[in-house]
XYZ file of C-alpha atoms in Angstrom:
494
model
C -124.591 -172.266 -25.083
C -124.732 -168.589 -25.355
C -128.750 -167.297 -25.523
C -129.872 -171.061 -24.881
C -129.392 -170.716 -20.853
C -132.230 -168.999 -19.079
C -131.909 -167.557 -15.458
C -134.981 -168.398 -14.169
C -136.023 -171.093 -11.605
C -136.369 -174.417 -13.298
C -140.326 -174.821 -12.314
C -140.886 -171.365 -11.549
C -144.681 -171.416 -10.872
C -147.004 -171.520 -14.428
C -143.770 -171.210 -16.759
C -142.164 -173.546 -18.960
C -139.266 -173.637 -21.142
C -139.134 -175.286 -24.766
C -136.434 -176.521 -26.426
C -136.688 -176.520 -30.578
C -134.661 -177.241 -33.295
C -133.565 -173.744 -34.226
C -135.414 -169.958 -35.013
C -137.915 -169.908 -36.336
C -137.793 -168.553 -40.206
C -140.874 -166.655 -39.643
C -143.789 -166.480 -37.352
C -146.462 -166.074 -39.931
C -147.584 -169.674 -40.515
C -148.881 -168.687 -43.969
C -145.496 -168.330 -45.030
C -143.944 -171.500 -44.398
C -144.321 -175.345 -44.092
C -141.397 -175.750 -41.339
C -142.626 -177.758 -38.419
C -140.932 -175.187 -36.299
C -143.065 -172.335 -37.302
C -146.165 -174.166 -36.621
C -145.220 -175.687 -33.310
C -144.663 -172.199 -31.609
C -147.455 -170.128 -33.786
C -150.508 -172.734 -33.382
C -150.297 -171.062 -29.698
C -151.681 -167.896 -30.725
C -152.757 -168.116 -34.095
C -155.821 -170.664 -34.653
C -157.649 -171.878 -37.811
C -161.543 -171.769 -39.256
C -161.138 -175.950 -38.346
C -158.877 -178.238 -36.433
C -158.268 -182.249 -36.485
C -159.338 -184.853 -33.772
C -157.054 -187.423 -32.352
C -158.347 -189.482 -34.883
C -157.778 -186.813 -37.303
C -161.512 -185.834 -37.826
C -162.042 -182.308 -39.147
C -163.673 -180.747 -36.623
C -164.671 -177.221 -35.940
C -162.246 -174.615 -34.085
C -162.731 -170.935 -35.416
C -166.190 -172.081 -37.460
C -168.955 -172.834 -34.782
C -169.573 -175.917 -36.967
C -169.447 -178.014 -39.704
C -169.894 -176.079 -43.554
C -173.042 -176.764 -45.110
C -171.895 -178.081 -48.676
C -173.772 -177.667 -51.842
C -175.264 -180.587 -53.412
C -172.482 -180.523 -56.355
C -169.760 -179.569 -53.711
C -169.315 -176.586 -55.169
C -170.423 -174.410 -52.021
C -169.177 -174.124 -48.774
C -171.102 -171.597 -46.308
C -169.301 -171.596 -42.827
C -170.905 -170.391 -39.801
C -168.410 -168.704 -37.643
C -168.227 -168.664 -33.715
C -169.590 -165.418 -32.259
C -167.330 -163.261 -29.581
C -164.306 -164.532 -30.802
C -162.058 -161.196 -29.329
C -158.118 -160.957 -30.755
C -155.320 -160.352 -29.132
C -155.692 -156.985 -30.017
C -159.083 -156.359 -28.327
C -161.154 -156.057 -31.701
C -163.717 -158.456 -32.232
C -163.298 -161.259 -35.046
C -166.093 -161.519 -38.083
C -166.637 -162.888 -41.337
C -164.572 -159.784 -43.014
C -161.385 -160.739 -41.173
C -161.753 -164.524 -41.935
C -162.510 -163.519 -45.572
C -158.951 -161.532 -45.807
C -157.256 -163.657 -44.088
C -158.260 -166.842 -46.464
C -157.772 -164.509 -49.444
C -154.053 -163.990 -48.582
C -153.232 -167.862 -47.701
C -154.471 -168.551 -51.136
C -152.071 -165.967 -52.596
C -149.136 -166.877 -50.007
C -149.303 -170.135 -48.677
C -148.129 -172.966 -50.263
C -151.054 -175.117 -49.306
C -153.397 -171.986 -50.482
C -151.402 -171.920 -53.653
C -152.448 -175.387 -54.450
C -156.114 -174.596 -53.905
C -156.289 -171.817 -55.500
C -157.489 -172.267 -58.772
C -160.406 -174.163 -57.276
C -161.448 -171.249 -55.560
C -164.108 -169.149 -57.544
C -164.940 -166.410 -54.275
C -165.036 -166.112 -50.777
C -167.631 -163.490 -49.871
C -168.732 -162.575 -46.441
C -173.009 -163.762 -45.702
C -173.577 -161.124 -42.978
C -171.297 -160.535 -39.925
C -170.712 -164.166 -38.678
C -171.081 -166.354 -42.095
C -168.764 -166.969 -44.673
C -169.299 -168.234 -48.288
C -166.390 -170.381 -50.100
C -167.269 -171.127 -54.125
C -165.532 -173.634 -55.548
C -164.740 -174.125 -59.766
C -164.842 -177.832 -58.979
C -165.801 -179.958 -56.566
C -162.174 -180.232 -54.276
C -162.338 -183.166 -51.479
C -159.222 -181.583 -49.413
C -160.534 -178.589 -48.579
C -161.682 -178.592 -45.215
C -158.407 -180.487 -44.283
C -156.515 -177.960 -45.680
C -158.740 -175.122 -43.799
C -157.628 -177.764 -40.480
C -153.661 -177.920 -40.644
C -151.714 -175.703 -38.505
C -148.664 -175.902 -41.067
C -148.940 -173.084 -43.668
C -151.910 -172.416 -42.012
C -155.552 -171.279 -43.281
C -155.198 -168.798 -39.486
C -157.217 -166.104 -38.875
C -156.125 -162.983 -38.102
C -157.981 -158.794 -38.181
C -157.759 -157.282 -41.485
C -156.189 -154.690 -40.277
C -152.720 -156.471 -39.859
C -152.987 -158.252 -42.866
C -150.574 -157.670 -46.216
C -147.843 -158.546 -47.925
C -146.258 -159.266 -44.148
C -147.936 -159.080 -41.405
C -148.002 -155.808 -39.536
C -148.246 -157.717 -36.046
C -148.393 -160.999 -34.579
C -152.173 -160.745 -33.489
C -154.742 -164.510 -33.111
C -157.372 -165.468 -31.260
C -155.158 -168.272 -30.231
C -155.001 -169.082 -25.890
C -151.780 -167.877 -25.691
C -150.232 -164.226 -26.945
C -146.773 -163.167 -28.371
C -145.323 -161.320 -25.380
C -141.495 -160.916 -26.368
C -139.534 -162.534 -30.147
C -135.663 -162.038 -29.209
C -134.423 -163.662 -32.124
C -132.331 -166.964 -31.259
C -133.287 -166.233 -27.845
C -136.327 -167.082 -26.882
C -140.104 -166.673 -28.040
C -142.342 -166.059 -24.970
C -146.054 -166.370 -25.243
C -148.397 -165.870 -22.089
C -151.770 -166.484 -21.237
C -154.725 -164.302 -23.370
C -157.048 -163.417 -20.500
C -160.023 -162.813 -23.141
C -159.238 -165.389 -24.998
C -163.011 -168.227 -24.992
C -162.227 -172.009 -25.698
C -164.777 -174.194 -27.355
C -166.280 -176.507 -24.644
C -166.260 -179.799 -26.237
C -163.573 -182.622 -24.616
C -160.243 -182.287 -25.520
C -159.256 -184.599 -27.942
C -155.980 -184.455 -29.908
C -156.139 -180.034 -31.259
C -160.004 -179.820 -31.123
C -162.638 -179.162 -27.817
C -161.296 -177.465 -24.940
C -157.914 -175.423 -24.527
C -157.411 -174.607 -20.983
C -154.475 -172.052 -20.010
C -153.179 -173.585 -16.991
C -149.995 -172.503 -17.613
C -149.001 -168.606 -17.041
C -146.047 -168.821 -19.876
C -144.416 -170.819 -22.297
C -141.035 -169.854 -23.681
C -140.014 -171.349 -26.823
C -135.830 -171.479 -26.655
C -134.167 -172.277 -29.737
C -131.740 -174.938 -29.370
C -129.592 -175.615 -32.600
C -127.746 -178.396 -31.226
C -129.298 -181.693 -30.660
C -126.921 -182.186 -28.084
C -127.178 -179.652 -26.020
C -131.281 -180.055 -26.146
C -130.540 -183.656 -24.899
C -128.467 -182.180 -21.870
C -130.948 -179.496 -21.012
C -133.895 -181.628 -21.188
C -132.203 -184.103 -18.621
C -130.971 -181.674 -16.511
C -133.911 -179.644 -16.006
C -132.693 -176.665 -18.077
C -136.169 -177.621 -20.214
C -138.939 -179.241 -19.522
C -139.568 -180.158 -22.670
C -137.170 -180.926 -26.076
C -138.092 -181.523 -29.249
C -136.638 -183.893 -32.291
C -133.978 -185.284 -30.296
C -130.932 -188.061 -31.597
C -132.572 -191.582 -31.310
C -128.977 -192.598 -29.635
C -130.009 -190.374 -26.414
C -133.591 -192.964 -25.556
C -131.572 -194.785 -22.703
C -130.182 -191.938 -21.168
C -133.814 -190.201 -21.412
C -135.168 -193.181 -19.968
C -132.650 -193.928 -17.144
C -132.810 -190.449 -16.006
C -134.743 -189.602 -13.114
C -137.558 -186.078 -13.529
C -137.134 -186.913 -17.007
C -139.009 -188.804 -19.470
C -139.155 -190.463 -23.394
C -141.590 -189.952 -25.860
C -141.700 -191.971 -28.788
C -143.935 -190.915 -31.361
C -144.472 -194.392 -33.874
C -144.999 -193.888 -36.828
C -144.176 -190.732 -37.238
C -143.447 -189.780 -40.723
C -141.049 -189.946 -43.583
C -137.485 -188.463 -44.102
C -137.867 -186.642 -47.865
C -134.708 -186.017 -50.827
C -136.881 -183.289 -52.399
C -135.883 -182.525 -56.214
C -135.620 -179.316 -57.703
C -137.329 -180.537 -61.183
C -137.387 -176.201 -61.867
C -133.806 -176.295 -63.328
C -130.602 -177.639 -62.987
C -129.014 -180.951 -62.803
C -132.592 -182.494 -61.019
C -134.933 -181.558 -64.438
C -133.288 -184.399 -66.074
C -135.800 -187.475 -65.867
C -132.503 -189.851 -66.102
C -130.872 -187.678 -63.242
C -133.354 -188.103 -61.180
C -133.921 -191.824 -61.669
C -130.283 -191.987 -61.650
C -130.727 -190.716 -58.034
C -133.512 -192.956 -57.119
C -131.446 -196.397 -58.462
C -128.140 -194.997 -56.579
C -129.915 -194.664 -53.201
C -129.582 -196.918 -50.596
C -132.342 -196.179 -47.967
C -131.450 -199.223 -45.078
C -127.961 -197.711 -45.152
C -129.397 -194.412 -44.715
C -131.921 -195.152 -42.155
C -129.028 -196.917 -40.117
C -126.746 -194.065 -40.031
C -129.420 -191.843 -39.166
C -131.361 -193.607 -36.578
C -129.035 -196.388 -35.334
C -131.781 -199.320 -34.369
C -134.733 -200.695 -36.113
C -137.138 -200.189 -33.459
C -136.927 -196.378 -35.135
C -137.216 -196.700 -38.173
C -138.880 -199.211 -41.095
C -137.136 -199.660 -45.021
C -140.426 -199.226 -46.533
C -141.551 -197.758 -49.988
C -145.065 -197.353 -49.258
C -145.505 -193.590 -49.091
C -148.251 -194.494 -46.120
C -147.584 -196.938 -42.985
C -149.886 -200.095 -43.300
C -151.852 -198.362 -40.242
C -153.361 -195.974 -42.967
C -155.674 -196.245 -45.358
C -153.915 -195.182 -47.818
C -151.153 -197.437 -48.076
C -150.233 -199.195 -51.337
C -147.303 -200.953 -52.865
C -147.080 -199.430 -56.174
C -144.217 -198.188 -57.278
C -142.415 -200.591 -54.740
C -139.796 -202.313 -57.075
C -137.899 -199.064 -57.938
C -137.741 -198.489 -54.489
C -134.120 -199.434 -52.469
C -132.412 -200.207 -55.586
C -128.605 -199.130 -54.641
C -127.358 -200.409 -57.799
C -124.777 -198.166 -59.040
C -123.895 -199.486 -62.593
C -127.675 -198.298 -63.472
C -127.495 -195.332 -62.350
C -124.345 -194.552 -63.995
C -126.314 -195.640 -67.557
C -128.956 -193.097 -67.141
C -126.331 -190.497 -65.986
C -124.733 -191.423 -69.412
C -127.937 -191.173 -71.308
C -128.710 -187.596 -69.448
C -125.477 -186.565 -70.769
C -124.257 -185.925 -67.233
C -120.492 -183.669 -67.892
C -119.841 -184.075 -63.544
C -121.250 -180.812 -62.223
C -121.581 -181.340 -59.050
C -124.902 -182.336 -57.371
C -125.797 -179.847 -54.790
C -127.438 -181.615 -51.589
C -129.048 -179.109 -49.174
C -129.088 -180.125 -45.512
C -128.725 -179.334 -41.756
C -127.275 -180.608 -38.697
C -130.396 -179.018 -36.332
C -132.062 -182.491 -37.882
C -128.919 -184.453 -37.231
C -130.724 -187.813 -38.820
C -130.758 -185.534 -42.198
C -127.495 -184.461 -42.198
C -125.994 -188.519 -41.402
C -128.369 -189.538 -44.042
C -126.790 -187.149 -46.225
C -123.350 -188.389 -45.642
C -124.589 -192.382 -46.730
C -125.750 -190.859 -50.099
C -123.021 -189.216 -50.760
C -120.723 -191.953 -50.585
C -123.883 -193.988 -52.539
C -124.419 -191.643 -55.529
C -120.548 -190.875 -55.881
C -120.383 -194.538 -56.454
C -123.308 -194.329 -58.924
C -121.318 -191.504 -60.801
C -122.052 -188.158 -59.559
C -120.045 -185.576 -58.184
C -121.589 -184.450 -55.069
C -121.330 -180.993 -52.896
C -122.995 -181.299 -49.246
C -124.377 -177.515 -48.119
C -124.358 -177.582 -44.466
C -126.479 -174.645 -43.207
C -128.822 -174.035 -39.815
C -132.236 -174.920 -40.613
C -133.606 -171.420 -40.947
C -131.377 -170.535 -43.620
C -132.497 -173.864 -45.712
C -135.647 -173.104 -45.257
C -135.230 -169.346 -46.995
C -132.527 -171.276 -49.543
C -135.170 -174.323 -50.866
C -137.090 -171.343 -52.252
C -134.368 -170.177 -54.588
C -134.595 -173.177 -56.806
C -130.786 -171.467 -58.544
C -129.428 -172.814 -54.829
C -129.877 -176.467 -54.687
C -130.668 -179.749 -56.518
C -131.725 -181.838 -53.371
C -132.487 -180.429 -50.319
C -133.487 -182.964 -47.291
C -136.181 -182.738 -45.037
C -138.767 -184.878 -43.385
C -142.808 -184.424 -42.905
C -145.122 -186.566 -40.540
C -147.231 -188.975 -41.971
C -150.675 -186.586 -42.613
C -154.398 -187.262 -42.668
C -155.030 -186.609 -46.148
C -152.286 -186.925 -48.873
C -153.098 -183.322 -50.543
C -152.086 -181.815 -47.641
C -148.290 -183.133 -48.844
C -147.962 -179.765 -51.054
C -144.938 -181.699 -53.357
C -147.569 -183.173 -55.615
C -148.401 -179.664 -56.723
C -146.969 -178.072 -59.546
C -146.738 -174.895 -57.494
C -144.534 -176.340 -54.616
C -140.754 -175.505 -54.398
C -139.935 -178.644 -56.078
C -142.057 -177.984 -59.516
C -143.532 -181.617 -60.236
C -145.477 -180.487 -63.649
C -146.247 -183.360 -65.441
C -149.518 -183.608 -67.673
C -150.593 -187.422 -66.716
C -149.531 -186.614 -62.770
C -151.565 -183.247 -62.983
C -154.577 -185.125 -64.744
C -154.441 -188.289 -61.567
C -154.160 -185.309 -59.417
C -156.842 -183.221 -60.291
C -158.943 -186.294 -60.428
C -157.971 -187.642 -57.123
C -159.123 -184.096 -55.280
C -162.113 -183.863 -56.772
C -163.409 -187.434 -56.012
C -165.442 -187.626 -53.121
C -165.918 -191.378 -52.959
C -163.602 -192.621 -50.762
C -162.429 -196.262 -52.415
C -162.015 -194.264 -55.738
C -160.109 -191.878 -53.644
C -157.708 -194.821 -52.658
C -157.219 -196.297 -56.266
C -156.385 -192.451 -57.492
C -153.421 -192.324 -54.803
C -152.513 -195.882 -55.784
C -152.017 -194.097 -59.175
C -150.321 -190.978 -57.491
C -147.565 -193.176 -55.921
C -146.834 -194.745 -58.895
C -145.826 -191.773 -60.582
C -143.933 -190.651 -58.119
C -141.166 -193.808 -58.546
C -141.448 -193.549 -61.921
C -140.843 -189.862 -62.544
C -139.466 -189.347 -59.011
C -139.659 -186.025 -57.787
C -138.790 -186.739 -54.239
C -137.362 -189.664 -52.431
C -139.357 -191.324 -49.344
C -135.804 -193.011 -47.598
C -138.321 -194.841 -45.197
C -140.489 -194.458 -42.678
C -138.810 -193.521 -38.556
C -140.152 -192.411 -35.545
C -139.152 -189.324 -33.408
C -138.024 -188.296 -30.139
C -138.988 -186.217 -27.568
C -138.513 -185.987 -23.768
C -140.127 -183.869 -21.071
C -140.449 -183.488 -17.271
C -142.088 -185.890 -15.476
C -143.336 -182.840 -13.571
C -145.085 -181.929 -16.867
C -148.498 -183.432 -17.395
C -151.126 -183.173 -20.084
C -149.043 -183.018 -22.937
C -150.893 -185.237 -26.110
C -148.597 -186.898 -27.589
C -148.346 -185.423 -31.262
C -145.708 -184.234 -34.108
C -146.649 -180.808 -33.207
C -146.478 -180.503 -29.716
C -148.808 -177.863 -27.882
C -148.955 -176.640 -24.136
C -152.625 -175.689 -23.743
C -154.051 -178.268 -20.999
C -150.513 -178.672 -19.949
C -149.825 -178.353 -16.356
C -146.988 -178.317 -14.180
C -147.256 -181.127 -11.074
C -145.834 -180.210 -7.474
């Protein structure tokens, strides 16, 4: 296992070790949308706002709520006062301004929000003002999420890259040894809000002295450490390895149901994918039970569903639904023959560090061969598809997966600046509609509408709906059970 074993004690006092997927691409959230990234960087970067366990917007970095102009144009922000970086410089309204002004330039999420944004001005030393061209319901959910994340960081370090990994976050970047390890430790200065703790928002207590994030490539090999004590905790684990988790002494499951969705994203830039027929080729070739079998082996982790919401959220809705698990191959070698398909080969991007992609991968394969299509798998660690989906030359599909979110903008892949391209006058029009509508049943018709464009111009592929696995230490308490596990409140037991 090479870099993956660590020599010291098991539960060495206040220290913990973390199995993930892989390295991290980057550890400037701003910069990417990987689950990975945000999982280790939410430790010491944090955000103007945070989300409840119910997924409330709720203040972390602001001391409270914005005070919104009557025609929602106008956001003015009140920050929290003594906020102190890792760095030892004080945080105020200049720094948050920068740092917002480079997540709309950088970020994909900012991307998406940024031709809503008219200025962001600083109102004194601890207020900031956000003008909007148009009234944008999203927003403060977007100014919440951890995942190309809205952080906050002193102007100073700020640019193109960052100069250093500085936060306010409870936890600061001690040592990066690339496919090593990541090891935070505990920020001394660092002052928690004193609200309850409830899912990322209210208090974040640093009980535990370090936390060392050890990239684990193998899902394998994360199983075996996590049971034998090598890690205390594992992340996205095979489904297959429950009842050994759960038979295991010092060890236990955690199911996390419903999680989210796996995702064929398109590249509708160029290439084979910018085809309507090709892609609804792709869509009536599919079949997602198969899929969902071969990835997660047993029903009780995963749902054939088209809905691109569970029923437990609001914003579930059937439309769309009949072009959805189709697997009829004789259509979708009739719109291959109307795109004037000549057999280049369809390049699927994908990874074994998510093994349930890469198996998933395999069943379409054999599914769209059948429906006509030459097809080239390109297997590559998850770091390098995370650089490669943003060369849109390198791939036609690439395969990933996202947890179901609070609010649907927050899925950047409806914008028409994402990696995938989706630029379609009627979607943009539903679009723009749907995030400037702050009544929320209108909101729920407009992503009625949403969903239906995405079966019938398909720009992605929802296979289904699965839950995921983690395991930790029974010795390990206060961990919330979340798709982006943190380690504040965390404790080690005797």
């Amino acid at each position: 296992m090479g870099a993956t074993m660590l020599t010291s004690p098991v539960f060495a006092e206040g220290v913990i070790d973390v199995a993930i997927i892989g390295e991290p691409p980057t550890l400037d959230p701003m910069m990417s949308t990987a689950d990975v990234v945000s999982i280790v960087t939410q430790h010491f970067f944090e955000t103007l706002y945070t989300f409840d366990e119910n997924w409330a917007v709720v203040p972390l970095l602001a001391q409270d709520m914005p005070e919104i102009s009557e025609d929602g144009l106008t956001y003015r922000i009140p920050l929290r006062e003594g906020i102190t970086f890792h760095d030892g410089s004080t945080m105020d309204s200049a720094d948050v301004v920068a740092s917002l002004q480079r997540w709309l330039k950088v970020s994909t999420r900012g991307k998406g929000v940024a031709e809503q944004v008219a200025g962001i001005e600083t109102d004194g030393a601890n207020t900031v003002v956000i003008t909007l061209t148009e009234s944008y319901s999203p927003l403060l959910s977007l100014l919440a999420f951890s995942n190309a994340a809205a952080m906050i960081v002193p102007e100073e370090v700020l640019g193109e890259e960052l100069s250093a990994i500085v936060g306010t976050g409870p936890y600061k970047l001690e040592e990066h040894l690339p496919d090593q390890y990541i090891q935070v430790t505990r920020f001394d200065d660092y002052v928690s809000r004193e609200e309850p703790s409830s899912g990322g928002s209210g208090k974040r207590e640093q009980i535990l002295d370090e936390i060392r994030f050890v990239p684990v490539p193998d899902a394998a090999t994360r199983v075996e450490g996590v049971l034998s004590g090598q890690f205390q905790f594992a992340d996205g684990l095979p489904t297959e390895a429950y009842d050994r988790i759960e038979s295991t002494d010092g060890v236990e499951p955690m199911l996390l149901a419903p999680f989210g969705w796996p995702i064929f994203a398109f590249n509708l830039k160029e290439g084979l994918m910018a085809d309507q027929n090709v892609r609804s080729a792709v869509q009536a070739a599919l079949a997602p039970e198969d899929m969902l079998y071969a990835a997660f082996g047993d029903e009780k982790f995963f749902v054939t569903d088209a809905a691109l919401f569970p029923e437990s959220f609001q914003w579930h809705n059937e439309e769309g639904a009949e072009l959805y698990n189709q697997a009829d191959a004789a259509k979708s070698q009739e719109l291959l023959s109307k795109a004037g398909y000549d057999g280049s080969p369809l390049r699927i991007l994908t990874s074994h560090q998510y093994e349930f992609h890469y198996k998933m991968a395999e069943v379409a394969k054999v599914y769209l061969e059948a429906g006509g299509f030459t097809v080239e798998l390109d297997v590559v660690d998850w770091a390098t598809l995370t650089q490669q989906r943003d060369n849109p030359a390198a791939w036609d599909i690439y395969i990933t997966h996202s947890p179901f979110l609070p609010e649907p903008a927050l899925t950047s892949m409806y914008s028409p600046t994402s990696r995938l391209g989706w630029a379609n006058e009627e979607k943009d029009a539903v679009l723009k509609e749907f995030t400037s509508e702050t009544d929320p049943e209108k909101r729920l018709e407009l992503f009625a509408e949403l969903q239906k464009l995405v079966y019938e111009q398909a720009p992605f592929y929802k296979v289904g709906g699965f839950n995921t696995l983690l395991a930790k230490s029974t010795a390990l308490d206060g961990v919330t059970e979340t798709p982006w596990p943190y380690f504040w409140n965390a404790s080690l037991s005797e």
